[in-house]
Short mmCIF file of C-alpha atoms and ligand atoms in Angstrom, two decimals:
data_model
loop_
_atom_site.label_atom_id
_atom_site.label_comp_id
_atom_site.label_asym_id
_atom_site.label_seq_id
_atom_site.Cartn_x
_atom_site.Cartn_y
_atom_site.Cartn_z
CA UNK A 1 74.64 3.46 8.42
CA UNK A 2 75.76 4.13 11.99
CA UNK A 3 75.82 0.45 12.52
CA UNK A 4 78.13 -0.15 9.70
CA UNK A 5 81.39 0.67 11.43
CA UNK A 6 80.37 -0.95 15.22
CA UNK A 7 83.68 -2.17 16.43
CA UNK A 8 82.30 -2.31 20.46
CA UNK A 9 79.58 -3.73 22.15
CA UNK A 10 78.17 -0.12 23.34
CA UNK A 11 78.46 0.92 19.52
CA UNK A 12 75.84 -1.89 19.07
CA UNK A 13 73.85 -0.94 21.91
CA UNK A 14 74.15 2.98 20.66
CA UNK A 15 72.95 1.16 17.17
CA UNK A 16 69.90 -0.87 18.76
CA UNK A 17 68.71 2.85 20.79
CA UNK A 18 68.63 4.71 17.86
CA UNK A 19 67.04 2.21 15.73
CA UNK A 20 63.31 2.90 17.23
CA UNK A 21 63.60 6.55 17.34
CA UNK A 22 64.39 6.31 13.93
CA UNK A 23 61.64 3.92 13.18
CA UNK A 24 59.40 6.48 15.32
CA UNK A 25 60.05 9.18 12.96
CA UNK A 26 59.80 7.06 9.63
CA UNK A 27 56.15 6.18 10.59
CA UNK A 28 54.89 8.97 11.49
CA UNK A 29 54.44 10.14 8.51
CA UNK A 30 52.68 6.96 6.72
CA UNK A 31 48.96 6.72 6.65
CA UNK A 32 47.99 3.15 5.79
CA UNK A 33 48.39 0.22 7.44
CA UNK A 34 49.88 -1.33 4.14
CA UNK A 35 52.73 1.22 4.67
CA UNK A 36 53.21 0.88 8.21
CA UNK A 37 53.65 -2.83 7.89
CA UNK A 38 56.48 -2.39 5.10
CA UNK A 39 58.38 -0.28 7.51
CA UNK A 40 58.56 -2.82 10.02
CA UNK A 41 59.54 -5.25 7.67
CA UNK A 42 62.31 -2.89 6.95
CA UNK A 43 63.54 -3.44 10.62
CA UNK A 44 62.79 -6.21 11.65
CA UNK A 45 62.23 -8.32 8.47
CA UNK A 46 64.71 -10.85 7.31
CA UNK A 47 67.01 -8.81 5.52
CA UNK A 48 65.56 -5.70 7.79
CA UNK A 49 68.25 -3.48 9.86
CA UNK A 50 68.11 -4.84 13.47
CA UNK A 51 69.08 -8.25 11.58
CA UNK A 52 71.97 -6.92 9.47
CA UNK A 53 72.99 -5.15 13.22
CA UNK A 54 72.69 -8.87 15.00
CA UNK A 55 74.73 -10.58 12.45
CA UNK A 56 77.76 -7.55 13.85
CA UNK A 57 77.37 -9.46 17.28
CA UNK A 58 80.11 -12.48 16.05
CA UNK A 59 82.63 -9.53 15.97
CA UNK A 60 82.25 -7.98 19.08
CA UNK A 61 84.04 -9.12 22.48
CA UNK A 62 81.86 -12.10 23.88
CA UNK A 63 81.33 -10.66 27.19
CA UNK A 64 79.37 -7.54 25.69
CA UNK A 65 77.10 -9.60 24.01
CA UNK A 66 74.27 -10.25 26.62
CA UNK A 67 74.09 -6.41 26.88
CA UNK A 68 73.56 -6.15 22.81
CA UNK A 69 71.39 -9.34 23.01
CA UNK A 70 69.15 -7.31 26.09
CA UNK A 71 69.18 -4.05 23.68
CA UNK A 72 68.22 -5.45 20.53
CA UNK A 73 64.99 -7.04 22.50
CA UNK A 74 64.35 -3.28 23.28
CA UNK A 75 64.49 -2.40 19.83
CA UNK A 76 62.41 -5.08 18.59
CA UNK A 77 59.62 -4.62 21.53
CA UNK A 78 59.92 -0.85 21.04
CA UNK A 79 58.99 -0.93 17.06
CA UNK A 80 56.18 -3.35 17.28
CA UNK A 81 54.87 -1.35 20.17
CA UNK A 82 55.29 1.82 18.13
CA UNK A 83 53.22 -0.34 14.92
CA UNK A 84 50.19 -1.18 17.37
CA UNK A 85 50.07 2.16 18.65
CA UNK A 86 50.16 3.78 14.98
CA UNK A 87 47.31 1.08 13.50
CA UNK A 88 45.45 1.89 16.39
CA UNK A 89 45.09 5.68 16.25
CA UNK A 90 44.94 5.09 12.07
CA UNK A 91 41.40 2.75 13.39
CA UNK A 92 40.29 5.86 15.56
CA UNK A 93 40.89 7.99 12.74
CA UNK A 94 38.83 5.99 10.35
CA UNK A 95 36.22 5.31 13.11
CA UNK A 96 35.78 9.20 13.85
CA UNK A 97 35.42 9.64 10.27
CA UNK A 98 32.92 7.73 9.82
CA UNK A 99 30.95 8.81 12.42
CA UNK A 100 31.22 12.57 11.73
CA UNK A 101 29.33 11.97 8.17
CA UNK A 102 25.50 13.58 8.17
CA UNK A 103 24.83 9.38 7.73
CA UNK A 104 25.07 7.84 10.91
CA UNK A 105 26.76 4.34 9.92
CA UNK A 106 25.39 3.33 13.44
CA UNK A 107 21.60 3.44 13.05
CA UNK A 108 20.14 0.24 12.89
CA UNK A 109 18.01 -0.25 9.81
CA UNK A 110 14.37 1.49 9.52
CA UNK A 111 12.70 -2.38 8.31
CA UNK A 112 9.67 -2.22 5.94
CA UNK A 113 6.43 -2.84 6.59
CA UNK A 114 3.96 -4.33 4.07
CA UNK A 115 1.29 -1.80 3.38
CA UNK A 116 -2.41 -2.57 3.92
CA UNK A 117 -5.34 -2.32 1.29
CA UNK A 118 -7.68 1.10 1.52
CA UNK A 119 -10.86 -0.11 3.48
CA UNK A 120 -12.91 1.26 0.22
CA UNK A 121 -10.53 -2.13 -1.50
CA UNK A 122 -11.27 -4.05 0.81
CA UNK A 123 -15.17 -3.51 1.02
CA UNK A 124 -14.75 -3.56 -3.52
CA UNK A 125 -12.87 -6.90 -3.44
CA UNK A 126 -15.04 -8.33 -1.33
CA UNK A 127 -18.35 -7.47 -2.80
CA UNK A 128 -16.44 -9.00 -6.19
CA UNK A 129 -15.87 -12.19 -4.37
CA UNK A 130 -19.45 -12.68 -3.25
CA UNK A 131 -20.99 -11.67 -6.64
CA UNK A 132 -18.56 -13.72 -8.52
CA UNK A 133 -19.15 -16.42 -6.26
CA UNK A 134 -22.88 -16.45 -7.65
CA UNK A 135 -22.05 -16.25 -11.64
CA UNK A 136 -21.88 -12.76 -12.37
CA UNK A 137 -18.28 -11.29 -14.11
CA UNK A 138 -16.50 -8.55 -13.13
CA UNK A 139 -17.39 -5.38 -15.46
CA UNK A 140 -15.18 -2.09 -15.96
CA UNK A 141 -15.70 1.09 -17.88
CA UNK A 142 -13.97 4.94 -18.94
CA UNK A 143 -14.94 7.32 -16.12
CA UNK A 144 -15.31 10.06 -18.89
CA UNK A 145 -18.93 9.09 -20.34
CA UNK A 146 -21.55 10.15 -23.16
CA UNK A 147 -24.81 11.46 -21.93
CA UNK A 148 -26.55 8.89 -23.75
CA UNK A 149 -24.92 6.35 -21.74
CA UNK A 150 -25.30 7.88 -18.41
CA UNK A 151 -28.51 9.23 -19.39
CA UNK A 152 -30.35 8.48 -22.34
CA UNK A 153 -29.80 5.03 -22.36
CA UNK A 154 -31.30 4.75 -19.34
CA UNK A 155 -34.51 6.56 -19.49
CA UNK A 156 -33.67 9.40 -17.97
CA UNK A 157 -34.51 11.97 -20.37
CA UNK A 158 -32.99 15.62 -21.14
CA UNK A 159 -35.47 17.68 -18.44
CA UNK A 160 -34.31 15.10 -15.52
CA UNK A 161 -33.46 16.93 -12.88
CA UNK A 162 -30.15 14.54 -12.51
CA UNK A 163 -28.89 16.30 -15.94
CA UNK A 164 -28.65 19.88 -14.60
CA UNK A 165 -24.84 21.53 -14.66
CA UNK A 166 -25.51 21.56 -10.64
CA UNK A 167 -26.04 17.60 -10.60
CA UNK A 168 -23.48 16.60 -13.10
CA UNK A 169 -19.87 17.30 -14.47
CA UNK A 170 -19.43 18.08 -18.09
CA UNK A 171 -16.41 18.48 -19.36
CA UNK A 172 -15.41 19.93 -22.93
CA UNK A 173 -16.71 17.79 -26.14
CA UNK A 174 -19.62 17.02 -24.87
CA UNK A 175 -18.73 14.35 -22.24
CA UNK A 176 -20.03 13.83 -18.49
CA UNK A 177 -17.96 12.28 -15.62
CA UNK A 178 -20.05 9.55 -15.34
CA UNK A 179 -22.73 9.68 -12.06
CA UNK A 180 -23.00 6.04 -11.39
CA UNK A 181 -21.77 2.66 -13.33
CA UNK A 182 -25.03 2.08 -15.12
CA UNK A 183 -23.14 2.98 -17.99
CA UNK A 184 -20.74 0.14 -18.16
CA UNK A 185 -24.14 -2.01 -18.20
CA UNK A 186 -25.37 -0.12 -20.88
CA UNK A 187 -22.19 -0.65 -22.91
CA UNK A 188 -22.00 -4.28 -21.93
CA UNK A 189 -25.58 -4.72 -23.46
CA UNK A 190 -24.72 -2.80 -27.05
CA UNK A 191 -22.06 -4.97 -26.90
CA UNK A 192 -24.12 -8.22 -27.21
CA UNK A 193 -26.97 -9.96 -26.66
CA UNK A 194 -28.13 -11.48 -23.66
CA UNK A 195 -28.26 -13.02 -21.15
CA UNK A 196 -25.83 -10.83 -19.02
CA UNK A 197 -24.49 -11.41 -15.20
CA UNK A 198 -22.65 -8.64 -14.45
CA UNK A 199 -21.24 -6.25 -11.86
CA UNK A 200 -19.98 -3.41 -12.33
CA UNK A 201 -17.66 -1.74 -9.64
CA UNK A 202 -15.83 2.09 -10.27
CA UNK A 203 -15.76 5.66 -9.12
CA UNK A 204 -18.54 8.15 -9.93
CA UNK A 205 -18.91 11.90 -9.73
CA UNK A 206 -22.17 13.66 -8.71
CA UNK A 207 -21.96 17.70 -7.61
CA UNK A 208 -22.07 17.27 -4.35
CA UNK A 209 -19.96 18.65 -1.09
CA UNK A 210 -20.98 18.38 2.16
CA UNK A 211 -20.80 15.99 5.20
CA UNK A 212 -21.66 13.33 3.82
CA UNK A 213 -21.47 13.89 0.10
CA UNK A 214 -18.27 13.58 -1.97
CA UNK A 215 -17.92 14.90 -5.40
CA UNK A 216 -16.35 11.13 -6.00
CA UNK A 217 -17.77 7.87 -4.53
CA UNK A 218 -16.91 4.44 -5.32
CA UNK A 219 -20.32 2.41 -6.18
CA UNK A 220 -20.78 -1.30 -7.28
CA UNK A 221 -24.13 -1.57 -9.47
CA UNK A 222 -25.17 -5.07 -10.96
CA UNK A 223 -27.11 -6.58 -13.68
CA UNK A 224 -28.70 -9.60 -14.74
CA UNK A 225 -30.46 -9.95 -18.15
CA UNK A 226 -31.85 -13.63 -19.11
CA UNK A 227 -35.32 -15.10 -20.33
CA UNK A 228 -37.54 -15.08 -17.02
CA UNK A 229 -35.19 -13.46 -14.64
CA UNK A 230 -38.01 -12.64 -11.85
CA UNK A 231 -38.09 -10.17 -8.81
CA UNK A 232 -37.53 -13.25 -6.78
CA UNK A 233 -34.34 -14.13 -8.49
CA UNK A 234 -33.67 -9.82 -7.13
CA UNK A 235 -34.28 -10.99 -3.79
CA UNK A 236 -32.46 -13.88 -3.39
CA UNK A 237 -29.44 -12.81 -5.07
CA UNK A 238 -29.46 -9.47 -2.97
CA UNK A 239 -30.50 -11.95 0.49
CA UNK A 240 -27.69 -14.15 -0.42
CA UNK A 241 -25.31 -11.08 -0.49
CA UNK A 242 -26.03 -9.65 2.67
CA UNK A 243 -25.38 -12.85 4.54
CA UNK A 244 -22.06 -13.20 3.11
CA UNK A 245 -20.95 -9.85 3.15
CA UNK A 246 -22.98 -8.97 7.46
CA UNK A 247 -23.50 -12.78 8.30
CA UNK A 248 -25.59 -15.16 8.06
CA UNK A 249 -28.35 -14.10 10.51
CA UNK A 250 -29.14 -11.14 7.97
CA UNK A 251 -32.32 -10.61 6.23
CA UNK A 252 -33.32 -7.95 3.62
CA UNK A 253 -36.70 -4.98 3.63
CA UNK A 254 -37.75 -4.11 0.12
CA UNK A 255 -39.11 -0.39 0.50
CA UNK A 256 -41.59 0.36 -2.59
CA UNK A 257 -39.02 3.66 -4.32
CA UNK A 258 -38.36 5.36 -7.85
CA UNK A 259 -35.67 5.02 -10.13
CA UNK A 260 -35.88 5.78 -14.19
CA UNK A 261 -34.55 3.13 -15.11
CA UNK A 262 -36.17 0.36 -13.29
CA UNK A 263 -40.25 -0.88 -12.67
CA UNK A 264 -41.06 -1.64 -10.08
CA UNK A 265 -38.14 0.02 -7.66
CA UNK A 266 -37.19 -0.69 -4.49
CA UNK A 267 -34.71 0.42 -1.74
CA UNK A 268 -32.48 -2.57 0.02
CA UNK A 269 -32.26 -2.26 4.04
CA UNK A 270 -30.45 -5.07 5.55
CA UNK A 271 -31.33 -6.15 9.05
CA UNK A 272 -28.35 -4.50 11.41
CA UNK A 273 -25.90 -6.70 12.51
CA UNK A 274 -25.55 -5.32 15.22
CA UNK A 275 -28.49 -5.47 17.22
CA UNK A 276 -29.86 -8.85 15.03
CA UNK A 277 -32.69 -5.98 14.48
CA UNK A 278 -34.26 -7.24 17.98
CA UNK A 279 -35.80 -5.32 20.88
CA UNK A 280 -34.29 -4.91 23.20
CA UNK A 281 -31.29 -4.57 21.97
CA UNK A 282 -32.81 -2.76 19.01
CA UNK A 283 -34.19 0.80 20.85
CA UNK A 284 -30.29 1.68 21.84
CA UNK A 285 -28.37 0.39 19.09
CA UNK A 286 -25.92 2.88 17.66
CA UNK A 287 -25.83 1.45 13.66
CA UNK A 288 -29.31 1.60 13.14
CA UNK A 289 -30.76 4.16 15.48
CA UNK A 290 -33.31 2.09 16.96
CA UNK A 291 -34.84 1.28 13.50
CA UNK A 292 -33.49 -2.32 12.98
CA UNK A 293 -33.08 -1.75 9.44
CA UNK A 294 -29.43 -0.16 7.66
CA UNK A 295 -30.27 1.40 4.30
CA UNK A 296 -27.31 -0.31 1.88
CA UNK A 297 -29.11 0.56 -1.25
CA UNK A 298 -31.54 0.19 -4.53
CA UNK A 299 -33.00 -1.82 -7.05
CA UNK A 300 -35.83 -2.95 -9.66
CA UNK A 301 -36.57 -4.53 -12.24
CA UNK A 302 -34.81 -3.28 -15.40
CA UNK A 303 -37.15 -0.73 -17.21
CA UNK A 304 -38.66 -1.97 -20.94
CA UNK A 305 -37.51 1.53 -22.48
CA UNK A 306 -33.48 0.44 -20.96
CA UNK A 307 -34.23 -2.83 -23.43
CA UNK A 308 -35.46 -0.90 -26.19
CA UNK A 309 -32.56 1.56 -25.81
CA UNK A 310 -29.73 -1.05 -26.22
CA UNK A 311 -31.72 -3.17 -28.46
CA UNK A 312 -32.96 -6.29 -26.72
CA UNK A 313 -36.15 -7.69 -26.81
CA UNK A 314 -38.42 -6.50 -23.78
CA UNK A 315 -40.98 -9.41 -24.82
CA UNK A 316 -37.88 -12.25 -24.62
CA UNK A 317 -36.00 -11.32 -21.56
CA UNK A 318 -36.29 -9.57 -18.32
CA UNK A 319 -34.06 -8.35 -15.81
CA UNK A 320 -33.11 -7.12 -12.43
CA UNK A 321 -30.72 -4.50 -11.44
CA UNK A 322 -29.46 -2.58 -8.00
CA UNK A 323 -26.68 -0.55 -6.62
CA UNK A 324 -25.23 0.38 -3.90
CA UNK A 325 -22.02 3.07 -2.60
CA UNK A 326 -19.41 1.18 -1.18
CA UNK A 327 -18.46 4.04 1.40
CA UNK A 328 -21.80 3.40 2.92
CA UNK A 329 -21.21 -0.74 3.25
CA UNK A 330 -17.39 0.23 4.50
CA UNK A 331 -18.90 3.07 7.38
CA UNK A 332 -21.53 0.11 8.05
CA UNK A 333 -19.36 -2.97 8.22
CA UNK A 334 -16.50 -1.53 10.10
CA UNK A 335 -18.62 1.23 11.95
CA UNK A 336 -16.91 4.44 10.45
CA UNK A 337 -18.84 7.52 11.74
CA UNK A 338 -17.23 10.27 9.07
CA UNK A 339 -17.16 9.59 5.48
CA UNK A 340 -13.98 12.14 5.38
CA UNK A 341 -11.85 9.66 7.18
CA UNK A 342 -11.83 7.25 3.89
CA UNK A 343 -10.10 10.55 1.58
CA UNK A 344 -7.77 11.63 4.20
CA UNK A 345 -5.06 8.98 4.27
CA UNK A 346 -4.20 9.36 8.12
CA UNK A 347 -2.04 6.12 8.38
CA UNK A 348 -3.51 6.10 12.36
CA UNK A 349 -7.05 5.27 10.38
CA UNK A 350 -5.50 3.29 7.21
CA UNK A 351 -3.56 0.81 9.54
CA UNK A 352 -6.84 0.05 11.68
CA UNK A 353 -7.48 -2.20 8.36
CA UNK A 354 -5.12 -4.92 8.28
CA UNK A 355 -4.69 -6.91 5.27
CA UNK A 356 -4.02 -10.49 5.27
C1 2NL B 1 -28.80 3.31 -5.72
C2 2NL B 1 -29.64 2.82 -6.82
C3 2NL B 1 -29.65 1.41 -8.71
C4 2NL B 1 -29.67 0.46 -10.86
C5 2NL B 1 -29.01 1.12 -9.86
C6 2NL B 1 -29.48 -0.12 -13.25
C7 2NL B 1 -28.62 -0.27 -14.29
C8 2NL B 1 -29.13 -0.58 -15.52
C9 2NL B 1 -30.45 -0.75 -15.70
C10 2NL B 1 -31.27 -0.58 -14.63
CL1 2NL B 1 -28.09 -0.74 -16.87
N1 2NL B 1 -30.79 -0.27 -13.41
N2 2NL B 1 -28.98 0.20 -12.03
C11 2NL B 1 -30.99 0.08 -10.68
C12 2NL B 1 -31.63 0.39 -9.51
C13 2NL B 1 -30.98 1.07 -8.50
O1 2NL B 1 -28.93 2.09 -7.74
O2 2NL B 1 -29.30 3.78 -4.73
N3 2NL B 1 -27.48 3.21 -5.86
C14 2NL B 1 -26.56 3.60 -4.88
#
C-alpha cells in the first residue's frame, strides 16, 4: 500500500490525496447502493484505510501533523461526497427507468364506479315489488316453448293468424320462441291445482322490426285463479298497480277488446301522470297527446276453454288475467321517446338511471 512505508508528514498527505481518487475509481464501477456502502466502509470503516493511515500519524514529526490531520478531513469529506453523488445518480437511474416503461407508474388510479341497473330492470323489479306486495309469486319459464303452450293451451287454435312463420319463430324440433309469458301460466296450472297468484315476468319474441317493434320485448303477464275471483277483483288489482307504480292520483279506462284467451277482454289505459288527465293541461300534454289516457296494456277474464285445457274446473273457479310490455311502462314512466335507446347500451343513456 503506498501508505505502508510513510516515513514524512507529506508522505501522509500524498497518502490522504490519493485515497479519494482511488475511492473515485473503485465506485464507479458498482451499481447498488449495497455495494457502494461496503466500499466506504472499506475507507473509512473501523478497520477501513484512512484509519490504518491515521494510526501512521504517532510516527511522524509532531509539527506535520495538523497538515495530515487537515488532509485526512479532505479525504474523508471527499469520499462521502463522492457516495452521495453516486446514490444519487443510481436514484435518477432507477427513476428514469421507471418512467420510460409503456406503464406510467405516475398515473393516478382510474377508481371504479358501481354500475347501474338497465331501466328495462328497473321498470321488472319494480312491477315484482308491487305485485308481490299484493300476494301474487314471482313465476319464470324456458324461452324455447311448445306450441301447445304458447298456443293451444290457450285457445288460440292452428289457423290463428298469430301462428303464421311471419308472426312467430320456430326453431328445429318443433319448438317456438315463445310470443308472450302466457306459457309459464299455462305450465304453472298443469302443474297443480288452484287457486294460483302469479306473475310472470321474461323476454318474448314476435317477428317484428320496425320503429317501434323489436323481435325481443320484455313483458310481465299475471294470473289469478281462485273460487269467485270477479272482474272487480281485475280492476282493483290493476287500479292498485297503477298508483304504486304512476302515483297515487292515477285511475284506470277499461276499453271493451279481443284476446283468445280471455271473455270478456279489455285494454288498460292509465290516466297520464303527467297532465293528471285534466284540461287544460290535458290538450298540450306531450305523454298522452291530448287524450288523457296512456295505453299500458290488456286483460280479461280467463277464457273457460284455457280451464278446460289445463284441467281445472270452469264451473269451480274463475279467473282474471292481463299483460303488459315493460318497454312501454319504462318509455312512459321515465319519458323515453325511442324504443332503440333501451338495446343500444350508450352509457350517456344507461347512466341517466341511477340505481340506489
Ligand atoms: C297485452 C295483452 C294479455 C293475458 C295477457 C293470459 C294468460 C293466461 C290466460 C289468460 Cl294463462 N290470459 N294473459 C290476458 C289478457 C291480455 O296481454 O296486450 N299484453 C301486452
Amino acid at each position: 500500500m503506498a501508505s505502508e512505508g510513510a516515513g514524512t508528514g507529506q508522505d501522509l498527505v500524498r497518502s490522504f490525496e490519493s485515497l479519494s481518487a482511488e475511492f473515485a475509481a473503485e465506485i464507479s464501477g458498482l451499481h447498488s447502493e449495497s455495494e457502494i456502502r461496503l466500499a466506504q466502509s472499506r475507507y473509512l470503516g473501523k478497520k477501513g484505510r484512512a484509519t490504518e493511515l491515521m494510526k501512521l500519524l504517532g510516527r511522524i514529526p509532531s509539527a506535520d501533523r495538523p497538515a495530515v490531520g487537515a488532509a485526512a478531513n479532505r479525504a474523508r469529506e471527499a469520499i462521502e461526497g463522492l457516495v452521495e453523488g453516486r446514490l444519487a445518480s443510481l436514484a435518477e437511474a432507477v427513476l428514469t427507468a421507471d418512467l420510460s416503461r409503456s406503464v406510467d407508474v405516475t398515473l393516478p388510479g382510474r377508481g371504479r364506479r358501481a354500475g347501474t341497473l338497465h331501466p328495462l330492470t328497473r321498470v321488472r323489479m319494480e312491477i315484482e315489488q308491487i305485485f308481490h306486495a299484493m300476494g301474487f309469486e314471482v313465476r319464470t319459464g324456458p324461452l324455447i316453448e311448445t306450441e301447445w303452450n304458447n298456443f293451444d293451451a290457450l285457445n288460440t287454435p292452428a289457423d290463428h293468424p298469430a301462428r303464421d312463420m311471419q308472426d312467430t319463430f320456430f326453431v328445429e324440433g318443433g319448438r317456438i320462441l315463445r310470443s308472450h309469458t302466457s306459457p309459464v301460466q299455462v305450465r304453472t296450472m298443469l302443474a297443480g291445482p288452484p287457486p294460483v297468484k302469479i306473475i310472470a315476468p321474461g323476454n318474448v319474441f314476435r317477428r317484428d322490426d320496425d320503429a317501434t317493434h323489436t323481435p325481443m320485448f320484455p313483458q310481465c303477464e299475471g294470473l289469478h285463479v281462485d273460487k269467485n275471483v270477479s272482474f272487480e277483483d281485475l280492476k282493483a288489482t290493476l287500479i292498485v298497480f297503477v298508483q304504486r307504480f304512476f302515483g297515487h292520483h292515477t285511475d284506470i279506462r277499461l276499453r271493451p277488446s279481443f284476446f283468445p284467451f280471455t271473455e270478456p277482454s279489455a285494454e288498460v289505459d292509465a290516466s297520464c301522470f303527467l297532465c293528471q288527465g285534466k284540461p287544460p293541461a290535458r290538450s298540450t300534454c306531450r305523454l298522452c297527446k291530448g287524450t288523457g289516457w296512456l295505453e299500458i296494456g290488456g286483460s280479461g277474464m280467463v277464457h273457460p276453454n284455457v280451464f278446460k285445457a289445463v284441467g281445472y274446473d270452469k264451473y269451480d273457479v274463475t279467473g282474471f288475467a292481463f299483460g303488459m310490455g315493460l318497454s312501454r311502462m319504462a318509455m312512459l314512466k321515465y319519458g323515453v321517446t325511442d324504443l332503440r335507446l333501451f338495446y343500444e347500451n350508450d352509457l350517456r343513456f344507461l347512466q341517466q338511471f341511477p340505481t340506489g
